[in-house]
Coordinates of C-alpha atoms and ligand atoms in Angstrom, one line a residue:
M1 CA 4.0 40.6 -8.4
D2 CA 4.9 38.3 -11.2
T3 CA 2.3 35.6 -11.6
L4 CA 1.0 32.7 -13.4
R5 CA -2.5 31.2 -13.3
I6 CA -3.3 27.7 -14.9
E7 CA -6.7 27.9 -15.5
G8 CA -9.8 26.0 -16.4
G9 CA -8.7 22.8 -15.3
Q10 CA -9.5 20.2 -12.6
V11 CA -6.8 19.7 -9.5
L12 CA -5.6 16.9 -7.8
R13 CA -5.4 17.6 -4.3
P14 CA -2.9 15.9 -1.7
D15 CA -6.0 13.7 -0.3
M16 CA -6.4 12.0 -3.8
T17 CA -9.5 13.9 -4.2
V18 CA -10.0 15.7 -7.9
E19 CA -11.8 19.4 -7.8
R20 CA -12.4 22.0 -10.6
A21 CA -10.1 24.9 -9.8
D22 CA -7.6 27.3 -10.9
V23 CA -3.9 27.5 -9.6
L24 CA -2.3 30.6 -8.9
V25 CA 1.6 30.8 -8.7
D26 CA 4.2 33.5 -7.3
R27 CA 6.7 33.4 -10.2
D28 CA 9.1 35.3 -8.1
D29 CA 9.3 32.8 -5.1
G30 CA 8.1 29.7 -7.2
T31 CA 5.2 29.0 -4.6
I32 CA 1.7 28.3 -5.0
L33 CA -0.3 31.5 -4.1
D34 CA -4.2 30.0 -4.1
I35 CA -5.9 27.5 -5.4
G36 CA -9.7 27.8 -6.2
T37 CA -12.3 29.1 -8.5
D38 CA -12.7 32.8 -8.9
L39 CA -9.0 33.9 -8.2
D40 CA -9.3 37.3 -8.9
A41 CA -5.8 38.5 -9.2
D42 CA -4.5 39.4 -12.7
A43 CA -1.7 36.9 -13.6
S44 CA 1.4 37.9 -15.9
E45 CA 0.8 34.6 -17.9
T46 CA -1.8 32.1 -18.0
L47 CA -1.7 28.4 -18.8
D48 CA -4.9 26.9 -20.4
A49 CA -5.9 23.8 -18.3
D50 CA -9.5 23.5 -20.0
G51 CA -9.9 19.7 -20.4
C52 CA -6.9 18.8 -18.4
L53 CA -5.9 17.4 -15.1
V54 CA -3.4 20.0 -13.0
M55 CA -1.3 17.3 -11.0
P56 CA 2.0 17.9 -9.0
G57 CA 4.9 17.5 -11.0
L58 CA 6.2 13.7 -10.9
V59 CA 9.6 13.0 -9.1
N60 CA 11.9 10.5 -10.5
A61 CA 13.5 9.2 -7.4
H62 CA 16.5 7.2 -8.8
C63 CA 17.8 8.0 -12.1
H64 CA 21.2 8.0 -13.8
V65 CA 20.1 10.7 -16.3
S66 CA 23.0 10.5 -18.8
M67 CA 22.6 6.8 -19.5
T68 CA 20.1 8.0 -22.0
L69 CA 22.8 7.8 -24.5
L70 CA 23.1 4.0 -23.7
R71 CA 19.3 3.3 -24.2
G72 CA 19.0 0.0 -26.3
Y73 CA 22.8 -0.3 -26.3
A74 CA 22.6 -3.3 -24.1
D75 CA 19.4 -5.3 -23.2
D76 CA 18.3 -8.4 -21.9
K77 CA 20.9 -9.5 -19.5
E78 CA 20.7 -9.8 -15.6
L79 CA 22.4 -7.0 -13.3
D80 CA 26.0 -8.2 -12.8
A81 CA 26.8 -8.9 -16.3
W82 CA 25.1 -6.5 -17.9
L83 CA 27.0 -3.8 -15.6
R84 CA 30.5 -5.5 -16.1
E85 CA 30.5 -6.9 -19.8
D86 CA 28.7 -3.8 -21.6
I87 CA 27.8 -0.7 -19.5
W88 CA 31.1 -0.1 -17.3
P89 CA 33.4 -0.2 -20.6
A90 CA 30.7 1.8 -22.7
E91 CA 30.9 4.5 -19.6
A92 CA 34.5 4.6 -19.2
A93 CA 34.6 5.6 -22.9
L94 CA 32.2 8.8 -22.1
T95 CA 33.4 12.1 -22.2
A96 CA 32.1 15.3 -20.2
D97 CA 30.5 16.7 -23.6
D98 CA 28.6 12.9 -23.6
I99 CA 27.5 13.5 -19.9
R100 CA 26.2 16.8 -20.9
V101 CA 24.2 15.8 -23.8
G102 CA 22.9 12.9 -22.6
A103 CA 21.7 14.8 -19.4
E104 CA 20.3 17.1 -21.8
L105 CA 18.4 14.4 -23.5
G106 CA 17.2 13.0 -20.2
L107 CA 15.8 16.4 -19.2
V108 CA 13.9 17.1 -22.3
E109 CA 12.4 13.7 -21.5
M110 CA 11.4 14.3 -18.0
I111 CA 9.9 17.8 -19.0
R112 CA 8.0 16.3 -21.7
S113 CA 6.7 13.3 -19.5
G114 CA 5.5 16.0 -16.4
T115 CA 8.6 14.9 -14.1
T116 CA 10.0 18.3 -12.2
T117 CA 12.3 16.8 -9.8
F118 CA 14.9 13.7 -9.8
A119 CA 17.8 12.2 -8.0
D120 CA 20.2 11.2 -9.9
M121 CA 23.5 9.1 -9.4
Y122 CA 26.3 9.8 -12.3
F123 CA 29.8 11.1 -12.6
D124 CA 31.2 14.4 -14.3
V125 CA 28.4 15.7 -11.9
P126 CA 29.6 19.2 -12.9
E127 CA 28.0 19.1 -16.3
I128 CA 24.5 17.5 -15.0
V129 CA 24.4 20.6 -12.6
D130 CA 25.0 23.1 -15.4
A131 CA 22.1 21.2 -17.3
V132 CA 19.7 21.2 -14.5
E133 CA 20.5 24.8 -13.7
N134 CA 19.7 25.5 -17.3
A135 CA 16.8 23.2 -18.0
G136 CA 15.0 24.6 -14.9
L137 CA 14.5 21.2 -13.1
R138 CA 14.9 20.6 -9.2
A139 CA 17.0 17.8 -8.5
R140 CA 19.1 16.1 -5.8
L141 CA 22.4 15.0 -7.8
G142 CA 25.6 13.0 -6.7
H143 CA 28.7 11.7 -8.1
G144 CA 28.6 7.7 -8.0
S145 CA 31.8 6.2 -6.5
V146 CA 33.0 2.5 -7.1
T147 CA 35.9 1.0 -4.9
I148 CA 36.0 -2.5 -6.0
G149 CA 38.8 -3.6 -8.5
K150 CA 40.9 -0.2 -7.4
D151 CA 43.8 0.3 -5.6
N152 CA 43.5 2.2 -2.4
D153 CA 44.6 5.5 -3.7
D154 CA 42.2 5.6 -6.4
A155 CA 39.2 4.3 -4.4
W156 CA 40.0 6.9 -1.6
D157 CA 40.2 9.7 -4.7
D158 CA 36.7 8.4 -6.3
I159 CA 35.1 8.7 -2.5
E160 CA 36.6 12.0 -2.1
E161 CA 35.1 13.2 -5.5
S162 CA 31.6 12.1 -4.2
I163 CA 32.0 14.0 -1.1
E164 CA 33.3 17.1 -2.7
I165 CA 31.1 17.4 -5.2
A166 CA 28.0 17.0 -2.5
R167 CA 29.8 20.1 -0.6
E168 CA 30.6 22.6 -3.5
F169 CA 26.7 22.3 -5.3
D170 CA 24.5 21.5 -2.4
G171 CA 22.2 24.8 -2.9
A172 CA 23.2 25.3 -6.5
A173 CA 20.6 26.8 -8.9
D174 CA 18.8 29.1 -6.2
G175 CA 18.4 26.2 -4.1
R176 CA 16.8 24.1 -6.5
I177 CA 20.1 21.7 -6.9
R178 CA 20.7 19.9 -3.4
T179 CA 23.4 17.0 -3.4
A180 CA 23.9 13.6 -1.9
V181 CA 27.1 11.3 -1.2
M182 CA 26.5 8.5 -3.6
P183 CA 28.5 5.2 -3.2
H184 CA 27.3 3.0 -5.6
S185 CA 26.2 -0.1 -3.4
L186 CA 27.3 -2.2 -0.3
T187 CA 29.2 -4.8 -2.6
T188 CA 30.7 -2.4 -4.9
V189 CA 32.1 0.1 -2.1
G190 CA 34.7 -1.4 0.3
E191 CA 33.4 -0.9 4.7
E192 CA 36.0 1.6 5.3
Y193 CA 34.9 3.5 2.5
L194 CA 31.6 3.6 3.0
R195 CA 31.8 4.3 6.6
E196 CA 33.9 7.0 5.9
A197 CA 31.4 8.7 3.2
A198 CA 28.3 8.4 5.5
A199 CA 30.4 9.9 8.4
E200 CA 31.5 13.1 5.8
A201 CA 27.8 13.3 4.7
H202 CA 26.2 13.5 7.6
E203 CA 28.7 15.8 9.2
D204 CA 27.2 18.3 6.8
D205 CA 23.4 17.1 7.1
I206 CA 24.2 15.5 3.6
P207 CA 22.4 12.7 2.5
V208 CA 23.9 9.2 1.6
H209 CA 22.0 7.4 -1.4
Y210 CA 23.1 3.8 -3.0
H211 CA 21.8 0.6 -4.7
A212 CA 21.0 -2.0 -1.9
N213 CA 19.0 -5.1 -2.0
E214 CA 18.6 -5.2 -5.5
T215 CA 19.5 -8.5 -6.4
T216 CA 20.3 -12.1 -4.5
D217 CA 23.9 -12.0 -6.0
E218 CA 24.3 -8.8 -4.1
V219 CA 22.4 -9.9 -0.4
D220 CA 24.1 -13.5 -0.4
P221 CA 27.8 -12.4 -0.4
I222 CA 27.0 -10.1 2.5
V223 CA 24.7 -12.6 4.5
E224 CA 27.8 -15.2 4.1
E225 CA 30.4 -13.0 4.9
R226 CA 29.1 -11.0 7.9
D227 CA 26.1 -13.1 9.1
E228 CA 23.8 -10.3 9.0
R229 CA 21.6 -9.0 6.2
P230 CA 22.5 -6.3 4.1
L231 CA 20.6 -3.5 6.0
S232 CA 21.8 -4.3 9.2
Y233 CA 25.0 -3.7 7.9
A234 CA 24.5 -0.6 6.3
K235 CA 22.9 0.5 9.8
D236 CA 26.1 -0.6 11.3
L237 CA 28.2 1.6 8.8
G238 CA 25.8 4.9 10.0
M239 CA 23.8 4.9 6.4
L240 CA 20.3 4.1 7.6
T241 CA 19.2 7.4 8.7
E242 CA 16.0 9.6 8.3
R243 CA 17.9 11.7 5.4
D244 CA 19.3 8.7 3.6
F245 CA 17.6 6.8 0.9
I246 CA 18.4 3.6 -0.9
A247 CA 17.2 2.6 -4.6
H248 CA 15.6 -0.8 -5.3
G249 CA 15.2 -2.7 -1.7
V250 CA 14.2 -5.8 -3.8
H251 CA 15.2 -8.6 -1.7
V252 CA 14.5 -7.1 1.9
D253 CA 13.0 -9.1 4.8
D254 CA 10.9 -8.5 7.5
E255 CA 13.2 -7.1 9.9
E256 CA 15.1 -5.0 7.2
I257 CA 11.7 -3.6 6.3
A258 CA 11.1 -2.6 10.0
L259 CA 14.8 -1.1 10.1
L260 CA 13.5 1.1 7.1
A261 CA 10.3 2.0 9.2
E262 CA 12.1 2.7 12.4
T263 CA 15.1 4.8 10.9
G264 CA 13.0 6.5 8.5
T265 CA 15.1 5.6 5.5
G266 CA 13.3 6.4 2.1
V267 CA 13.2 3.3 -0.7
V268 CA 13.1 4.3 -4.3
H269 CA 11.2 1.4 -6.2
C270 CA 12.5 0.9 -9.4
P271 CA 9.9 -1.7 -11.1
A272 CA 10.8 -1.6 -14.7
S273 CA 14.6 -2.0 -13.8
N274 CA 13.9 -4.7 -11.4
M275 CA 11.7 -6.8 -14.1
K276 CA 14.0 -6.1 -17.2
L277 CA 17.1 -7.1 -15.2
A278 CA 15.0 -10.1 -13.6
S279 CA 16.2 -8.5 -10.1
G280 CA 13.1 -9.7 -8.6
M281 CA 9.7 -8.2 -6.9
A282 CA 10.1 -5.7 -3.9
P283 CA 7.7 -6.1 -1.4
V284 CA 6.1 -2.6 -1.9
Q285 CA 3.0 -3.2 0.0
D286 CA 4.8 -4.6 3.0
M287 CA 6.9 -1.6 3.0
L288 CA 3.7 0.5 3.0
D289 CA 2.0 -1.3 5.5
A290 CA 5.3 -1.0 7.8
G291 CA 5.2 2.9 6.9
V292 CA 8.4 2.9 5.4
T293 CA 8.5 6.2 3.0
V294 CA 8.4 4.5 -0.5
G295 CA 9.1 6.5 -3.8
I296 CA 9.3 5.5 -7.2
G297 CA 12.2 5.9 -10.1
T298 CA 12.9 4.8 -13.4
D299 CA 16.7 4.1 -12.5
G300 CA 18.8 4.6 -16.0
A301 CA 17.5 4.7 -19.3
A302 CA 19.5 2.0 -20.3
S303 CA 17.3 -0.6 -17.9
N304 CA 14.1 0.8 -18.6
N305 CA 14.2 2.0 -21.5
D306 CA 12.5 5.4 -20.9
L307 CA 12.2 7.9 -18.1
D308 CA 8.5 8.1 -18.2
M309 CA 7.2 8.1 -14.6
F310 CA 3.5 7.4 -15.7
D311 CA 5.0 3.9 -17.2
E312 CA 6.8 3.5 -13.8
M313 CA 3.7 4.1 -11.7
R314 CA 1.7 1.4 -14.0
D315 CA 4.5 -0.9 -13.8
A316 CA 4.8 -0.5 -9.7
A317 CA 1.2 -1.0 -9.1
M318 CA 1.3 -4.2 -11.5
I319 CA 4.2 -5.8 -10.1
G320 CA 3.0 -4.7 -6.5
K321 CA -0.1 -6.8 -7.1
L322 CA 1.9 -9.8 -8.7
A323 CA 4.6 -9.7 -5.6
A324 CA 1.8 -9.6 -3.0
D325 CA -0.2 -12.0 -4.9
D326 CA -3.2 -9.7 -4.1
A327 CA -5.1 -7.5 -6.6
S328 CA -6.0 -4.7 -3.9
A329 CA -2.3 -4.1 -3.5
V330 CA -0.4 -1.4 -4.2
A331 CA -3.7 0.6 -5.4
A332 CA -3.8 3.8 -7.9
E333 CA -3.8 6.1 -5.2
D334 CA -0.8 4.3 -3.4
V335 CA 1.1 4.7 -6.8
V336 CA 0.5 8.4 -7.5
R337 CA 1.3 9.2 -4.2
M338 CA 4.6 7.2 -4.4
G339 CA 5.2 9.0 -7.7
T340 CA 5.0 12.4 -6.0
A341 CA 4.9 13.0 -2.6
G342 CA 6.4 9.8 -1.6
S343 CA 9.2 10.4 -3.9
A344 CA 9.9 13.5 -2.9
E345 CA 10.0 12.8 0.9
A346 CA 12.2 9.9 0.3
I347 CA 14.9 12.0 -1.3
G348 CA 14.1 15.2 0.9
L349 CA 13.3 17.4 -1.6
P350 CA 9.9 20.1 -1.6
G351 CA 7.0 19.3 -3.9
G352 CA 4.8 16.2 -4.6
A353 CA 1.8 18.0 -3.9
L354 CA -0.6 20.8 -4.9
E355 CA -0.8 23.3 -1.6
V356 CA -1.2 27.0 -1.1
G357 CA 2.3 28.0 0.2
G358 CA 4.2 25.0 -1.6
V359 CA 6.5 24.9 -4.3
A360 CA 5.0 25.5 -8.2
D361 CA 6.2 22.2 -9.3
I362 CA 3.3 21.0 -11.5
A363 CA 2.2 19.0 -14.6
V364 CA -1.1 19.5 -16.5
V365 CA -2.4 16.3 -18.0
D366 CA -4.3 16.5 -21.2
L367 CA -7.4 14.4 -20.4
D368 CA -8.7 14.6 -24.2
A369 CA -7.4 11.4 -25.6
P370 CA -9.4 8.1 -26.2
H371 CA -7.0 6.1 -23.7
L372 CA -8.4 8.4 -21.0
T373 CA -12.0 8.2 -21.9
P374 CA -14.6 7.8 -20.2
A375 CA -13.4 9.9 -17.2
N376 CA -14.7 7.5 -14.4
D377 CA -11.8 8.2 -12.2
L378 CA -8.8 10.2 -13.0
V379 CA -6.5 8.7 -10.4
S380 CA -7.2 5.5 -11.5
H381 CA -6.2 7.1 -15.2
L382 CA -3.0 8.4 -14.2
A383 CA -2.0 5.1 -12.6
Y384 CA -3.2 2.8 -15.3
A385 CA -4.0 4.6 -18.4
A386 CA -2.3 8.0 -18.8
R387 CA 1.3 8.3 -20.7
G388 CA 4.1 10.9 -20.4
S389 CA 2.9 12.1 -23.8
D390 CA -0.5 13.3 -22.4
V391 CA 1.4 16.0 -20.6
R392 CA 0.7 19.3 -22.3
H393 CA 2.3 21.9 -19.7
T394 CA 5.2 21.6 -17.2
V395 CA 6.1 24.2 -14.7
C396 CA 8.8 23.8 -12.1
D397 CA 9.4 26.3 -9.4
G398 CA 7.0 28.5 -10.8
Q399 CA 8.5 28.7 -14.3
V400 CA 7.1 27.1 -17.4
L401 CA 9.1 24.2 -18.8
M402 CA 6.8 23.2 -21.4
R403 CA 4.1 24.9 -22.7
D404 CA 1.8 23.3 -25.1
R405 CA 4.0 20.4 -25.5
E406 CA 7.1 22.7 -26.5
V407 CA 9.8 22.5 -24.5
L408 CA 10.9 26.0 -24.0
T409 CA 14.3 25.6 -21.7
L410 CA 16.2 23.5 -24.0
D411 CA 16.3 23.2 -27.9
Q412 CA 14.8 19.7 -28.2
A413 CA 15.7 18.9 -31.9
A414 CA 19.3 20.2 -31.3
V415 CA 19.7 18.0 -28.1
M416 CA 18.6 14.9 -30.1
Q417 CA 21.0 15.7 -33.1
R418 CA 24.0 15.9 -30.7
A419 CA 23.1 12.9 -28.9
R420 CA 22.8 11.0 -32.0
D421 CA 26.4 12.5 -32.9
A422 CA 27.7 11.6 -29.8
V423 CA 26.9 8.3 -29.7
A424 CA 28.1 7.9 -33.2
A425 CA 31.4 8.7 -31.8
L426 CA 31.4 6.8 -28.8
R427 CA 30.4 3.7 -30.8
D428 CA 33.7 4.4 -33.0
R429 CA 35.6 4.6 -29.9
I430 CA 34.8 1.6 -27.8
Ligands
SIB1 N1 32.2 6.5 -10.6 C1 31.7 5.3 -10.9 C2 30.4 5.4 -11.5 C3 29.2 5.1 -10.8 S1 27.7 6.5 -11.3 C4 26.4 5.0 -10.9 C5 26.7 3.8 -12.1 O1 25.4 3.0 -11.6 C6 25.2 1.9 -12.8 N2 23.7 1.5 -12.8 C7 22.8 2.0 -13.6 N3 21.7 1.0 -13.3 C8 22.1 0.6 -12.0 C9 21.4 -0.6 -11.3 O2 20.2 -0.9 -11.6 N4 22.1 -1.3 -10.3 C10 23.4 -0.7 -10.1 N5 24.1 0.2 -10.9 C11 23.3 0.7 -11.9 C12 25.2 2.9 -13.8 O3 25.8 2.2 -14.9 C13 26.5 3.7 -13.2 O4 27.9 3.0 -13.6 C14 32.6 4.6 -12.2 O5 33.7 5.3 -12.3 O6 32.5 3.3 -12.2
ZN2 ZN1 20.2 2.7 -10.3

């Protein structure tokens, strides 16, 4: 058997306790064979975890990965103006090659910061599928559709593309890639398109993922026009089911929180994006109390401006306390759970916990740093003090994607240079 042993570290268990243990991985099927001390099998490969914390790979549950190219391109604006004035015109000029290199840049960034799994809404998805397949991550990918401002034929074409992409690539990369149908949001996609997209997705057991209740500008028109809250509208459209997941959920009232809990719909909290675009503060503690499945996502790099899930967990804890006006809200354990198991559950992919028989999606965090000293509480450190750059090794599906801070599946320097060149050419075109 082809095995990998991660040895000498401390291991974060699903109940958020930490114990000294080695982890033995079956590289053939990508699962964890054993966790403990004195594992006797001779491993084909070892990773040194002395002085490190071995934790589940982080799960970035909402991203637009190729937006790394637009990092710092337009800042300091609220959502609607930012999208319409800056982002959508720039995205209209992106080529398939740009999408590819932007995705690879994002994947390098994720691997370097211990993210093994992500959910992504973008376009030119075949490029992203191929990049993910080669880079070795796990992902739920989809084509984001917008219908406002388009004639009926173009609108249906965009919806059809989302459905076809989802059908074509579900199960790609030996099952590491799953898909979702991804209408952009409840206000940028018209009612008949949303209804059809959800019906077609669910016919094939494919989830629906969309932005919802991100800003009051998005909520108010729905309430005015329909006299119902956005998530009640989404439920009528058949888009609020156990397999579906929404991004943001900032402006949700108590009834909508109850709907999310009842239907089992996942919510992806994106704290940095919500702060940067001044969208608002999501009532995360209220959602957790109601039993809603909550994960964490970075959103695109242009509204963050990085893909570091450690930053995101800290932001989630901080803004969660402010929103609840309670320093005990959204505690360290809660954010670490949300950034791992909560995200995995929300997007319907395996991972987020280190368990025998579970997938071997693992981040090894180097604790030998001034900002992680002393080791009073390692879960606290993951939530409040660690950074993506503390990650030393990253493993996904049993394969080592980064060893001793060297990314093995992508040529980091070449990807960065191609990204710089792509953006120089893009700026000339715009
Ligand atoms: N097919 C669509 C593209 C949709 S992809 C998903 C879109 O979400 C956009 N996006 C990024 N961050 C956010 C956010 O926070 N809220 C809403 N949309 C966002 C992103 O720029 C991208 O255009 C089209 O042709 O316009
Ligand atoms: Zn988004």
